[in-house]
Short mmCIF file of C-alpha atoms in Angstrom, two decimals:
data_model
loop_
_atom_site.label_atom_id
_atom_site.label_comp_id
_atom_site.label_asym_id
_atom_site.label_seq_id
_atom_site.Cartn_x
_atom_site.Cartn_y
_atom_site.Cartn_z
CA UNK A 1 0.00 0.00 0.00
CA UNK A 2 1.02 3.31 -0.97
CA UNK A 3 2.37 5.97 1.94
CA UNK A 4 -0.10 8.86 2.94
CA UNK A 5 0.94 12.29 1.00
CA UNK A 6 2.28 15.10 2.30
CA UNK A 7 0.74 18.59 0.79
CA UNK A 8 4.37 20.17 -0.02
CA UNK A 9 5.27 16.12 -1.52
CA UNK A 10 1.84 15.90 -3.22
CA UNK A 11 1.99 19.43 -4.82
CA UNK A 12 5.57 18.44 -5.74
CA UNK A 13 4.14 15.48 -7.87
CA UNK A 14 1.19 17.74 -8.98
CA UNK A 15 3.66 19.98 -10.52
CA UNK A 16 5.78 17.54 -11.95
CA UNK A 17 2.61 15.88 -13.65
CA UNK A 18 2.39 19.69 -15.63
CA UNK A 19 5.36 20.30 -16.55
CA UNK A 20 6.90 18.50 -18.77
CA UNK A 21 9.11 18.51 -22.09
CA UNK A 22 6.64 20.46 -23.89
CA UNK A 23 7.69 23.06 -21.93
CA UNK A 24 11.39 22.97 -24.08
CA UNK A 25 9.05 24.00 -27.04
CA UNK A 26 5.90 26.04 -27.00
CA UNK A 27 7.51 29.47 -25.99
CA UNK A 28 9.16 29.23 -29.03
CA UNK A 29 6.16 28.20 -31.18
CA UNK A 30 3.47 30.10 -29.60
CA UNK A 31 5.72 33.33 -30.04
CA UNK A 32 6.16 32.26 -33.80
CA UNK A 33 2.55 31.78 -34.33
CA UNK A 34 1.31 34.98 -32.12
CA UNK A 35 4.12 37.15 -31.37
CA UNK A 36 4.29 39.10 -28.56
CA UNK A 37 0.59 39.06 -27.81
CA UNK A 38 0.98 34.76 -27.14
CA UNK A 39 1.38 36.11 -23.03
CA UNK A 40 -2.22 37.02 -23.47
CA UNK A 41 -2.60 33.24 -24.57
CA UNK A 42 0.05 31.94 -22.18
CA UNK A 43 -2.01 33.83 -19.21
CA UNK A 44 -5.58 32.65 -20.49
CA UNK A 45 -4.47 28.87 -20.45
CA UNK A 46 -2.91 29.37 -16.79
CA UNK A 47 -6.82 30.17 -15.89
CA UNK A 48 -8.15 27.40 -17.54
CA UNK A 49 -5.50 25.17 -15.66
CA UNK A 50 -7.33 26.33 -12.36
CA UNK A 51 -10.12 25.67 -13.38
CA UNK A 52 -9.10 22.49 -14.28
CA UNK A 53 -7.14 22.06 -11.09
CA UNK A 54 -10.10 22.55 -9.13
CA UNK A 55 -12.18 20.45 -11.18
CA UNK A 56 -10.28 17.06 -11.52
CA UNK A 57 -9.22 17.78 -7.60
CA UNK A 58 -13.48 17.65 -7.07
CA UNK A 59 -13.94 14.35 -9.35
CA UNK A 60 -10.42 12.21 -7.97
CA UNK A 61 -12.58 12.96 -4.33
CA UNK A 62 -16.06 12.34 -5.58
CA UNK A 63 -15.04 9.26 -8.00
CA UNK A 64 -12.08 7.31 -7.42
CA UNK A 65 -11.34 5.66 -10.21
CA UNK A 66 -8.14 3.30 -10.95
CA UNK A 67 -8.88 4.35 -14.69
CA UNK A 68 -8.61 8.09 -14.47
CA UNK A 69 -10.45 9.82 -17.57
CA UNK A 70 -12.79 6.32 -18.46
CA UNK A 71 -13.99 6.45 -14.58
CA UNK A 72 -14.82 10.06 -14.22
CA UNK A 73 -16.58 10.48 -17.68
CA UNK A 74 -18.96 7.12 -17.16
CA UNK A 75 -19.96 8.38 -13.59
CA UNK A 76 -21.74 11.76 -15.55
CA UNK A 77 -22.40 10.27 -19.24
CA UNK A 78 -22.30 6.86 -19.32
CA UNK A 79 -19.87 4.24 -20.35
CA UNK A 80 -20.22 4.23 -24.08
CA UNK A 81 -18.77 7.91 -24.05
CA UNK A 82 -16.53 7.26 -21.65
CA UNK A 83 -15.00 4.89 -23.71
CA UNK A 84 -15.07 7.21 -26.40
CA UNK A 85 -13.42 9.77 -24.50
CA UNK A 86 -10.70 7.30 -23.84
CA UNK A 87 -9.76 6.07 -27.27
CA UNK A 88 -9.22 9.55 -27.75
CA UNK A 89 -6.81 10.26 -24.72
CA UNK A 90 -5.10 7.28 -25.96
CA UNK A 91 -4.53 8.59 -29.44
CA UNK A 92 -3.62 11.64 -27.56
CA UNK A 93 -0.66 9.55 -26.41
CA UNK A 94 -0.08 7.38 -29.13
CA UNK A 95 0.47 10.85 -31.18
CA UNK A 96 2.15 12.63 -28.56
CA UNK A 97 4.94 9.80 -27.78
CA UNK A 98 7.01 10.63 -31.07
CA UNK A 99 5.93 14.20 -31.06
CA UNK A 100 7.15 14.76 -27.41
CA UNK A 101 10.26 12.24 -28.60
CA UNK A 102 11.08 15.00 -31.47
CA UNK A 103 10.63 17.22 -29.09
CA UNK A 104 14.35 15.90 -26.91
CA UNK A 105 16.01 15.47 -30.38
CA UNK A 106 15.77 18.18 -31.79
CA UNK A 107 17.86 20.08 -28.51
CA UNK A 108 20.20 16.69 -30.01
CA UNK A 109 20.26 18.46 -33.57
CA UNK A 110 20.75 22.17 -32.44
CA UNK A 111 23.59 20.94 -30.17
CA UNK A 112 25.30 19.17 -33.26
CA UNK A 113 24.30 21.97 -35.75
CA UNK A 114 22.94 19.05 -37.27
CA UNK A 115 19.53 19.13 -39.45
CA UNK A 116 16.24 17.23 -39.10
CA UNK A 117 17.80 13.68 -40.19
CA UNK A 118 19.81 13.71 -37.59
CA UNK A 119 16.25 15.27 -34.97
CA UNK A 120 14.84 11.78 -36.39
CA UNK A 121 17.38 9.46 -35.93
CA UNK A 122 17.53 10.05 -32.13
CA UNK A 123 13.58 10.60 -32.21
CA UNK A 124 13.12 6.91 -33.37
CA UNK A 125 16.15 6.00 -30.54
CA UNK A 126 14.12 7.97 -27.37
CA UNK A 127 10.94 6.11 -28.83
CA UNK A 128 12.23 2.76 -28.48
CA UNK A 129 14.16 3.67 -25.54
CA UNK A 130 10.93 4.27 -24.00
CA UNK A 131 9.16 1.29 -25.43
CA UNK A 132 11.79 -1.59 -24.35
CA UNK A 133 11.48 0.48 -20.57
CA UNK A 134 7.84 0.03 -20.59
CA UNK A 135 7.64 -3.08 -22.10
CA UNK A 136 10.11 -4.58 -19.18
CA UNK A 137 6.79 -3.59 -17.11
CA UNK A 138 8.91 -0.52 -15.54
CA UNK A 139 7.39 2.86 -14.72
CA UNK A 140 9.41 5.98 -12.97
CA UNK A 141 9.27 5.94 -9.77
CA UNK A 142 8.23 8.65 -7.95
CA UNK A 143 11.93 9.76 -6.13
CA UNK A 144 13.49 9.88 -10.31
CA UNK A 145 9.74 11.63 -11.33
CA UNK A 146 10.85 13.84 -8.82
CA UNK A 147 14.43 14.65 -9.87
CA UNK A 148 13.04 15.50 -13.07
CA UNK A 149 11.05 17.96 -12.06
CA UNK A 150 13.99 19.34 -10.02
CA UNK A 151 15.95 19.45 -13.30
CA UNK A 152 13.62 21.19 -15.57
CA UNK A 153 13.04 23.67 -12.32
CA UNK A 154 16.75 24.67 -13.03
CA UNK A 155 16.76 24.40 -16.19
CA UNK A 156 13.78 26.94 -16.73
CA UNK A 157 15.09 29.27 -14.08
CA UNK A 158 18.52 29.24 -15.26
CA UNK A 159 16.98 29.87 -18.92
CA UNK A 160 15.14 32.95 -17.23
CA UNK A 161 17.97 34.56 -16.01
CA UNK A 162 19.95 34.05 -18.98
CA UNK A 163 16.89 35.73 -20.66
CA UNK A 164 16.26 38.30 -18.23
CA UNK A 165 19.68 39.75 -18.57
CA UNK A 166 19.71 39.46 -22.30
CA UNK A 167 16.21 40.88 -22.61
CA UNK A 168 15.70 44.11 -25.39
CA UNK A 169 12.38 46.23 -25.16
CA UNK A 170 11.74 46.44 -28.55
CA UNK A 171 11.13 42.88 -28.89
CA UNK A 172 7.81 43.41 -27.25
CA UNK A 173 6.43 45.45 -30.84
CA UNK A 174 5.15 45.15 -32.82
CA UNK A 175 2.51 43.22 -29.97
CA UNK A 176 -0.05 41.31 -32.36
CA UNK A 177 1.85 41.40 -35.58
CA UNK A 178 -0.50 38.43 -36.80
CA UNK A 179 -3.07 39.74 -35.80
CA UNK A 180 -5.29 39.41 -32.70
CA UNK A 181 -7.40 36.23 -34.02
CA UNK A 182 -3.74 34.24 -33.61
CA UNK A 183 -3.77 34.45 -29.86
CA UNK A 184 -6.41 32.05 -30.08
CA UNK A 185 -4.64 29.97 -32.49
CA UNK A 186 -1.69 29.86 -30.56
CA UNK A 187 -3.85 28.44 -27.78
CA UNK A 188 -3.63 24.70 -29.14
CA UNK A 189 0.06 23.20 -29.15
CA UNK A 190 0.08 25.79 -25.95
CA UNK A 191 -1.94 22.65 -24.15
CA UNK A 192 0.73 20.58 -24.64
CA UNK A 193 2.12 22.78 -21.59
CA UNK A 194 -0.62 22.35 -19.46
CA UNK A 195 -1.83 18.62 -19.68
CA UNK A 196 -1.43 17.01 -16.65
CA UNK A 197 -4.48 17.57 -13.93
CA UNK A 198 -6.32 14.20 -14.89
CA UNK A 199 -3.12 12.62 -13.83
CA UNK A 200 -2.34 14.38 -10.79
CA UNK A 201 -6.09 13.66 -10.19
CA UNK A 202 -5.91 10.07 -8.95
CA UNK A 203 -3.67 10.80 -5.80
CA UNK A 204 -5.85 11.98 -3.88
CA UNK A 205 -6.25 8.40 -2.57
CA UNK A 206 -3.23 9.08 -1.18
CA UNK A 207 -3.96 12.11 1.52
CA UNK A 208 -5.37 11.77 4.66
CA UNK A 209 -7.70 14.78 4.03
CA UNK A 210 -8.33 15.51 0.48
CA UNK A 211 -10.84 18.26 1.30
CA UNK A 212 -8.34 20.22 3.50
CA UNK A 213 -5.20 19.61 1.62
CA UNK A 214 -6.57 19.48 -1.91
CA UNK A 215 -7.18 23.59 -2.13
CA UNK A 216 -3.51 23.89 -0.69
CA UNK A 217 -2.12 21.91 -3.20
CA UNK A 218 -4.16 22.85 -6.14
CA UNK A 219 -2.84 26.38 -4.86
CA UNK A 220 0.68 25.46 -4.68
CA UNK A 221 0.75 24.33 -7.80
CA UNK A 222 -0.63 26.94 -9.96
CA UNK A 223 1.65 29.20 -8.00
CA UNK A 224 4.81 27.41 -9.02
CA UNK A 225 3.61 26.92 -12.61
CA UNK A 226 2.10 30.36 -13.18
CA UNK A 227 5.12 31.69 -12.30
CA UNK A 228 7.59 29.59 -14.03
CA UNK A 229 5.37 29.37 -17.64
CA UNK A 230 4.80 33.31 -17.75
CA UNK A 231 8.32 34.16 -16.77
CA UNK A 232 9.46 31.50 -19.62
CA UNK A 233 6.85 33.41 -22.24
CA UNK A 234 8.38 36.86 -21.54
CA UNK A 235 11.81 35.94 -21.49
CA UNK A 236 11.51 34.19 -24.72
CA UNK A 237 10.18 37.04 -26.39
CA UNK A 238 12.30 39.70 -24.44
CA UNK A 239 15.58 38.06 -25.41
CA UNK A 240 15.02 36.46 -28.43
CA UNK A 241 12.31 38.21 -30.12
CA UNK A 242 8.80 37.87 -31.94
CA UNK A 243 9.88 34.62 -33.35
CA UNK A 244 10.88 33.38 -30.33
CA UNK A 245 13.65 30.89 -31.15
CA UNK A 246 11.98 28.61 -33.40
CA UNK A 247 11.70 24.96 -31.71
CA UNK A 248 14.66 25.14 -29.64
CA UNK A 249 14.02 28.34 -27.47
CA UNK A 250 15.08 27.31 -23.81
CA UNK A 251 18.66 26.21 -25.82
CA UNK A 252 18.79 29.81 -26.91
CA UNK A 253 18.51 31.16 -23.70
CA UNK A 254 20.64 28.94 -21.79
CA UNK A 255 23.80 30.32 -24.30
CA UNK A 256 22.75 33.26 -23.18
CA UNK A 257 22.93 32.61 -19.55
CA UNK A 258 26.00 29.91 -19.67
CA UNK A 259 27.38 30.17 -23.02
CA UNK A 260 28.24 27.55 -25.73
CA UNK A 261 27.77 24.84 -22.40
CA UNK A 262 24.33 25.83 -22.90
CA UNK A 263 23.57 24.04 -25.71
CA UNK A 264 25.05 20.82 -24.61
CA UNK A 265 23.05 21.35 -21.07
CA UNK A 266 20.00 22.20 -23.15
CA UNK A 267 20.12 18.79 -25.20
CA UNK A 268 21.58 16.39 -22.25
CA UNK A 269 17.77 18.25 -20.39
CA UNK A 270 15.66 18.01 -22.93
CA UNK A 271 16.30 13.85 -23.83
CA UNK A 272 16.59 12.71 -20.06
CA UNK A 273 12.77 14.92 -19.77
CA UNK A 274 11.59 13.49 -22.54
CA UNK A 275 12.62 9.33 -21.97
CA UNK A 276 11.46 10.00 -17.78
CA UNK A 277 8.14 11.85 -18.92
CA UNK A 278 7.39 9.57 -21.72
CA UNK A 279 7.90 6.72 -19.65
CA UNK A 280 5.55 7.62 -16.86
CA UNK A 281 2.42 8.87 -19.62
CA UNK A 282 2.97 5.29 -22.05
CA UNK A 283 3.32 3.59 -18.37
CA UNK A 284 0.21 5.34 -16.90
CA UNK A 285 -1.78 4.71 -20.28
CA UNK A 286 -1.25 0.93 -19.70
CA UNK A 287 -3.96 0.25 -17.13
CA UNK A 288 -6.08 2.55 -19.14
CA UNK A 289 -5.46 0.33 -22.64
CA UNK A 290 -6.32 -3.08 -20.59
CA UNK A 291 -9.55 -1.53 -19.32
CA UNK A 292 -10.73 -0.65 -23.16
CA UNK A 293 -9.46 -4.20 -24.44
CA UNK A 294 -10.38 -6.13 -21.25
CA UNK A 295 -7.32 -7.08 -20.52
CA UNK A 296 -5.41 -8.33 -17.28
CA UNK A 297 -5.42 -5.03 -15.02
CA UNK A 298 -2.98 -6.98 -12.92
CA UNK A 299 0.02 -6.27 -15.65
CA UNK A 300 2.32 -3.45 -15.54
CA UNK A 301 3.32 -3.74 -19.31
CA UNK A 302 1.23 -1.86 -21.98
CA UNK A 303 -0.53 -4.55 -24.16
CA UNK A 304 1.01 -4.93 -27.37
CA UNK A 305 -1.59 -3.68 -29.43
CA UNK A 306 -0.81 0.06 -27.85
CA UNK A 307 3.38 -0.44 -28.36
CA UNK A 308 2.20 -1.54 -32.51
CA UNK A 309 0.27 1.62 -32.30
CA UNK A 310 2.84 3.77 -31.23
CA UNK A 311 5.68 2.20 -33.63
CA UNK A 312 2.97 2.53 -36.51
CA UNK A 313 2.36 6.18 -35.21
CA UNK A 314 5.99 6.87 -34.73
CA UNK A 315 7.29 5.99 -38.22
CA UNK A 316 4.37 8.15 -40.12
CA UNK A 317 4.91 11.47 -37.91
CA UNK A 318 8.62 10.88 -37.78
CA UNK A 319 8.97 10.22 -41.83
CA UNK A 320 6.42 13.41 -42.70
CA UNK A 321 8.67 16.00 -40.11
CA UNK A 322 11.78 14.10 -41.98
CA UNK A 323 11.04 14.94 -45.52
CA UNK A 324 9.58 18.54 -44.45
CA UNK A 325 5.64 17.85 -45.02
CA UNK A 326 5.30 19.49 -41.01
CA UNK A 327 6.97 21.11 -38.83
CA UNK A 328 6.85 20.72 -35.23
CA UNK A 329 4.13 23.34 -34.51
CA UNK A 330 1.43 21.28 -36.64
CA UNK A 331 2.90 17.97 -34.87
CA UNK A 332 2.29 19.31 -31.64
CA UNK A 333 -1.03 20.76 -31.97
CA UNK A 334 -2.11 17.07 -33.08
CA UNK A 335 -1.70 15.49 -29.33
CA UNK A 336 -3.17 18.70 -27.62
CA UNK A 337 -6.12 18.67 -29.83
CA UNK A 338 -6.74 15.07 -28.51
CA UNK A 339 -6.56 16.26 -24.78
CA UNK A 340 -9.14 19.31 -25.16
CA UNK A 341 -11.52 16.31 -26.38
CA UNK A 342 -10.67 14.44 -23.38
CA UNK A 343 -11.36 17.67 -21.17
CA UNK A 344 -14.64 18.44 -22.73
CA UNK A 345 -15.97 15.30 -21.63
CA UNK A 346 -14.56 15.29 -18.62
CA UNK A 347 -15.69 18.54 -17.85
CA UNK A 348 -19.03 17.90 -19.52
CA UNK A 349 -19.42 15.02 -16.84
CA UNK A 350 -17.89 16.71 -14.00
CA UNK A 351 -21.17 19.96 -14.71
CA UNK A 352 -23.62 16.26 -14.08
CA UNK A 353 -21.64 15.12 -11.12
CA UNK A 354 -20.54 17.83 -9.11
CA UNK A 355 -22.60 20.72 -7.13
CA UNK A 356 -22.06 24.36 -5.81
CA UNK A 357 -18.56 26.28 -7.01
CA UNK A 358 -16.77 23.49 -8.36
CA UNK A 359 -19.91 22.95 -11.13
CA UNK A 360 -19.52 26.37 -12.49
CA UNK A 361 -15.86 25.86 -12.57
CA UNK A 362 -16.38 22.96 -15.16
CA UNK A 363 -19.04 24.48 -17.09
CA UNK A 364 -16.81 27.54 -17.82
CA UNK A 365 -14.23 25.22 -18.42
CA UNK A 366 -16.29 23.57 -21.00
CA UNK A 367 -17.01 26.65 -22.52
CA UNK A 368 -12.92 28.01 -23.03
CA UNK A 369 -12.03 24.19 -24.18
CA UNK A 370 -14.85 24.60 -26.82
CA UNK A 371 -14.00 27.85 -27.96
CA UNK A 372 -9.90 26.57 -27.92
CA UNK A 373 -10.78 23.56 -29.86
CA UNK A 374 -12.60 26.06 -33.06
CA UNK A 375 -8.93 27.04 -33.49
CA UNK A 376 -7.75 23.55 -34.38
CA UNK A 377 -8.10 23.53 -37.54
CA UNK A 378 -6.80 19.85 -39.17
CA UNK A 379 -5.81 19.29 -35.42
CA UNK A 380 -9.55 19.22 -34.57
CA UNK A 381 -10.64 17.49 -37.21
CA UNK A 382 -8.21 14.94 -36.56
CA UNK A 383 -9.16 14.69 -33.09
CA UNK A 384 -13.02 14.42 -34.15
CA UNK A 385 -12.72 11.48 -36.51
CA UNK A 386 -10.81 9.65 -33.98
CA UNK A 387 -13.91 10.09 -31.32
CA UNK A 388 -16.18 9.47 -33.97
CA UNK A 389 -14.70 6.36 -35.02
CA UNK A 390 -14.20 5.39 -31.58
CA UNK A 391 -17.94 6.27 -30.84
CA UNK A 392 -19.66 4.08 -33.56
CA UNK A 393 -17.39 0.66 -32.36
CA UNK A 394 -17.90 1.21 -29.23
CA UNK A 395 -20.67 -1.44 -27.52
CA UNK A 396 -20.08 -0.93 -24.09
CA UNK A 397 -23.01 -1.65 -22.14
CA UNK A 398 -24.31 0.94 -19.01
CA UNK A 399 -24.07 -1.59 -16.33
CA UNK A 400 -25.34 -0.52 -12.63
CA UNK A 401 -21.94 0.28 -11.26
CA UNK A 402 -21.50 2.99 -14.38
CA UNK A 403 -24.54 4.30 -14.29
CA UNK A 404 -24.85 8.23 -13.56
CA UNK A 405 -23.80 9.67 -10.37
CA UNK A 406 -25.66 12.87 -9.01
CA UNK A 407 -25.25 14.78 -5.59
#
């Protein structure tokens, strides 16, 4: 049995479940795609994490559920769209895992002044890494999950003096020089920064008194992040300008800070982030596959059918940012497109389960995802067909124990 959870030791884990190697990326791309004015999209998002906070802090307390997303969306709308919601968090994953994997190499190919054969080549080697980890049935545990965190911590602040110092006014205009509509647009790979609350979610089986220490951590930990990601954002811009500095912006500003060393800190970072975070999403997703495909719950490894899918995924995504068809900023917003889905239905659910503050909190919540996901584009089409699909072969029967939970 697991040990009871501390608040500062919980909110440490809540924090570590947000950030992540996305983080590496999306100043740089949000900046490209909005300028200046992506802070405005940058501070938006850090609302809709509290909101989100508070929500999936409500629903780990009101449903516990081993299952995470498939639990919480079957106690509001039933276990046919729970399901659905599910496929799609898993094709969030299956998406994400070479896309986060690029990602890591690409610090690889800016610290060899290398190009994007070279990004691939260690792409397909994190993948794999990842896969013979997971397939050995071994997850992070929570003292290395830890260390991470500690590590991108530095690495962040370290990239935020380095920008700080380096930082030129005139960077900041012009302050929407694509316009105003792009702040919205810039909103989607942006999510790859904030994923993370429906996995945070299921410890609070772990504290003694969820409904005293939840608001303390939830607190804590939009603190910490709010701080660091806004920081990151202005820095980015400050120091290296509208553009932001393209896919590898924290390598940018750690020159600045450190010099050349940067770089090579930068890359060494970015591909021990991305194996340790990969590791514990693939690893989490697991228990979630075997639930769909009714498969042993008692067996750490992922089934096989989900490692095929992610190879499969992993050589199409890798091959089209190899020859040039996308770029990283279309790759990303692919994944994050998948999770809004998976928060609209869990908020949706959350509006039928829940009661007084926390209710509102989800049906706003519902509302900004919705709005996010209309500037998707192919993303959100995409991430439709795959709920679609998964929607009319899904069968699950509404049994008594998923049946809709009220209070």
């Amino acid at each position: 049995m697991s040990s009871p959870l501390t608040v500062s030791r919980a909110s440490a884990m809540y924090v570590g479940a947000l950030l992540g190697p996305g983080l590496l990326i999306v100043p740089g791309l949000t900046a490209s795609i909005a300028g200046p004015a992506s802070v405005l999209t940058w501070s938006g998002l850090l609302v809709l994490s509290g909101l989100l906070g508070w929500v999936f802090a409500a629903l780990g307390i009101r449903v516990p559920s081993a299952t995470g997303v498939r639990g919480y969306v079957t106690a509001g709308l039933g276990a046919r769209t729970a399901a659905t919601t599910s496929w799609t968090f898993l094709a969030g994953i299956i998406t994400g895992t070479p896309i986060v994997s690029m990602i890591g190499a690409s610090y690889v190919a800016e610290l060899t002044g290398s190009g994007r054969v070279t990004a691939c080549v260690v792409a397909v080697g994190i993948t794999a890494a990842v896969l013979l980890i997971t397939s050995r049935g071994l997850r992070t545990s929570s003292t290395v999950q830890s260390g991470l965190v500690l590590l991108l911590l530095g690495v962040v602040t370290l990239s935020v003096i380095g920008g700080a110092l380096s930082s030129d006014a005139g960077n900041w205009t012009p302050f929407a020089p694509h316009g105003w509509t792009a702040v919205g647009t810039a909103a989607a790979p942006l999510m790859l920064a904030f994923v993370g609350w429906e996995a945070a979610a299921p410890l609070t089986a772990r504290l003694t008194d969820p409904r005293r220490q939840l608001p303390r951590i939830v607190t804590i930990t939009l603190v910490v992040t709010s701080v660091l990601y806004l920081a990151l954002a202005a820095v980015t811009i400050g120091a290296l300008g509208p553009d932001g500095g393209g896919s590898t912006p924290v390598a940018k500003l750690l020159v600045l800070a450190v010099g050349p060393a940067g770089l090579l800190l930068a890359a060494v970072s970015a591909v021990v982030l991305t194996i340790g975070t990969v590791n514990a999403y693939v690893s989490g997703a697991a228990t979630l596959a075997r639930s769909l495909t009714r498969d042993s719950l008692d067996l750490d490894t992922p089934p096989r059918w989900l490692n095929a899918a992610i190879l499969t995924s992993s050589g199409v995504l890798i091959s089209l940012f190899g020859a040039g068809v996308l770029d990283l900023d279309a790759l990303v917003a692919v994944p994050s497109t998948m999770f809004l889905v998976v928060y609209l239905g869990c908020t949706a659910s959350a509006w039928r389960v829940l009661s007084g503050g926390v209710r509102v909190a989800a049906a706003v919540a519902f509302a900004v995802v919705l709005v996010i996901l209309g500037f998707t584009g192919t993303a959100g089409l995409a991430a439709a067909a795959v709920a679609l699909v998964a929607w009319a072969f899904t069968r699950t029967p509404v049994t008594a124990g998923s049946a809709r939970a009220r209070t």
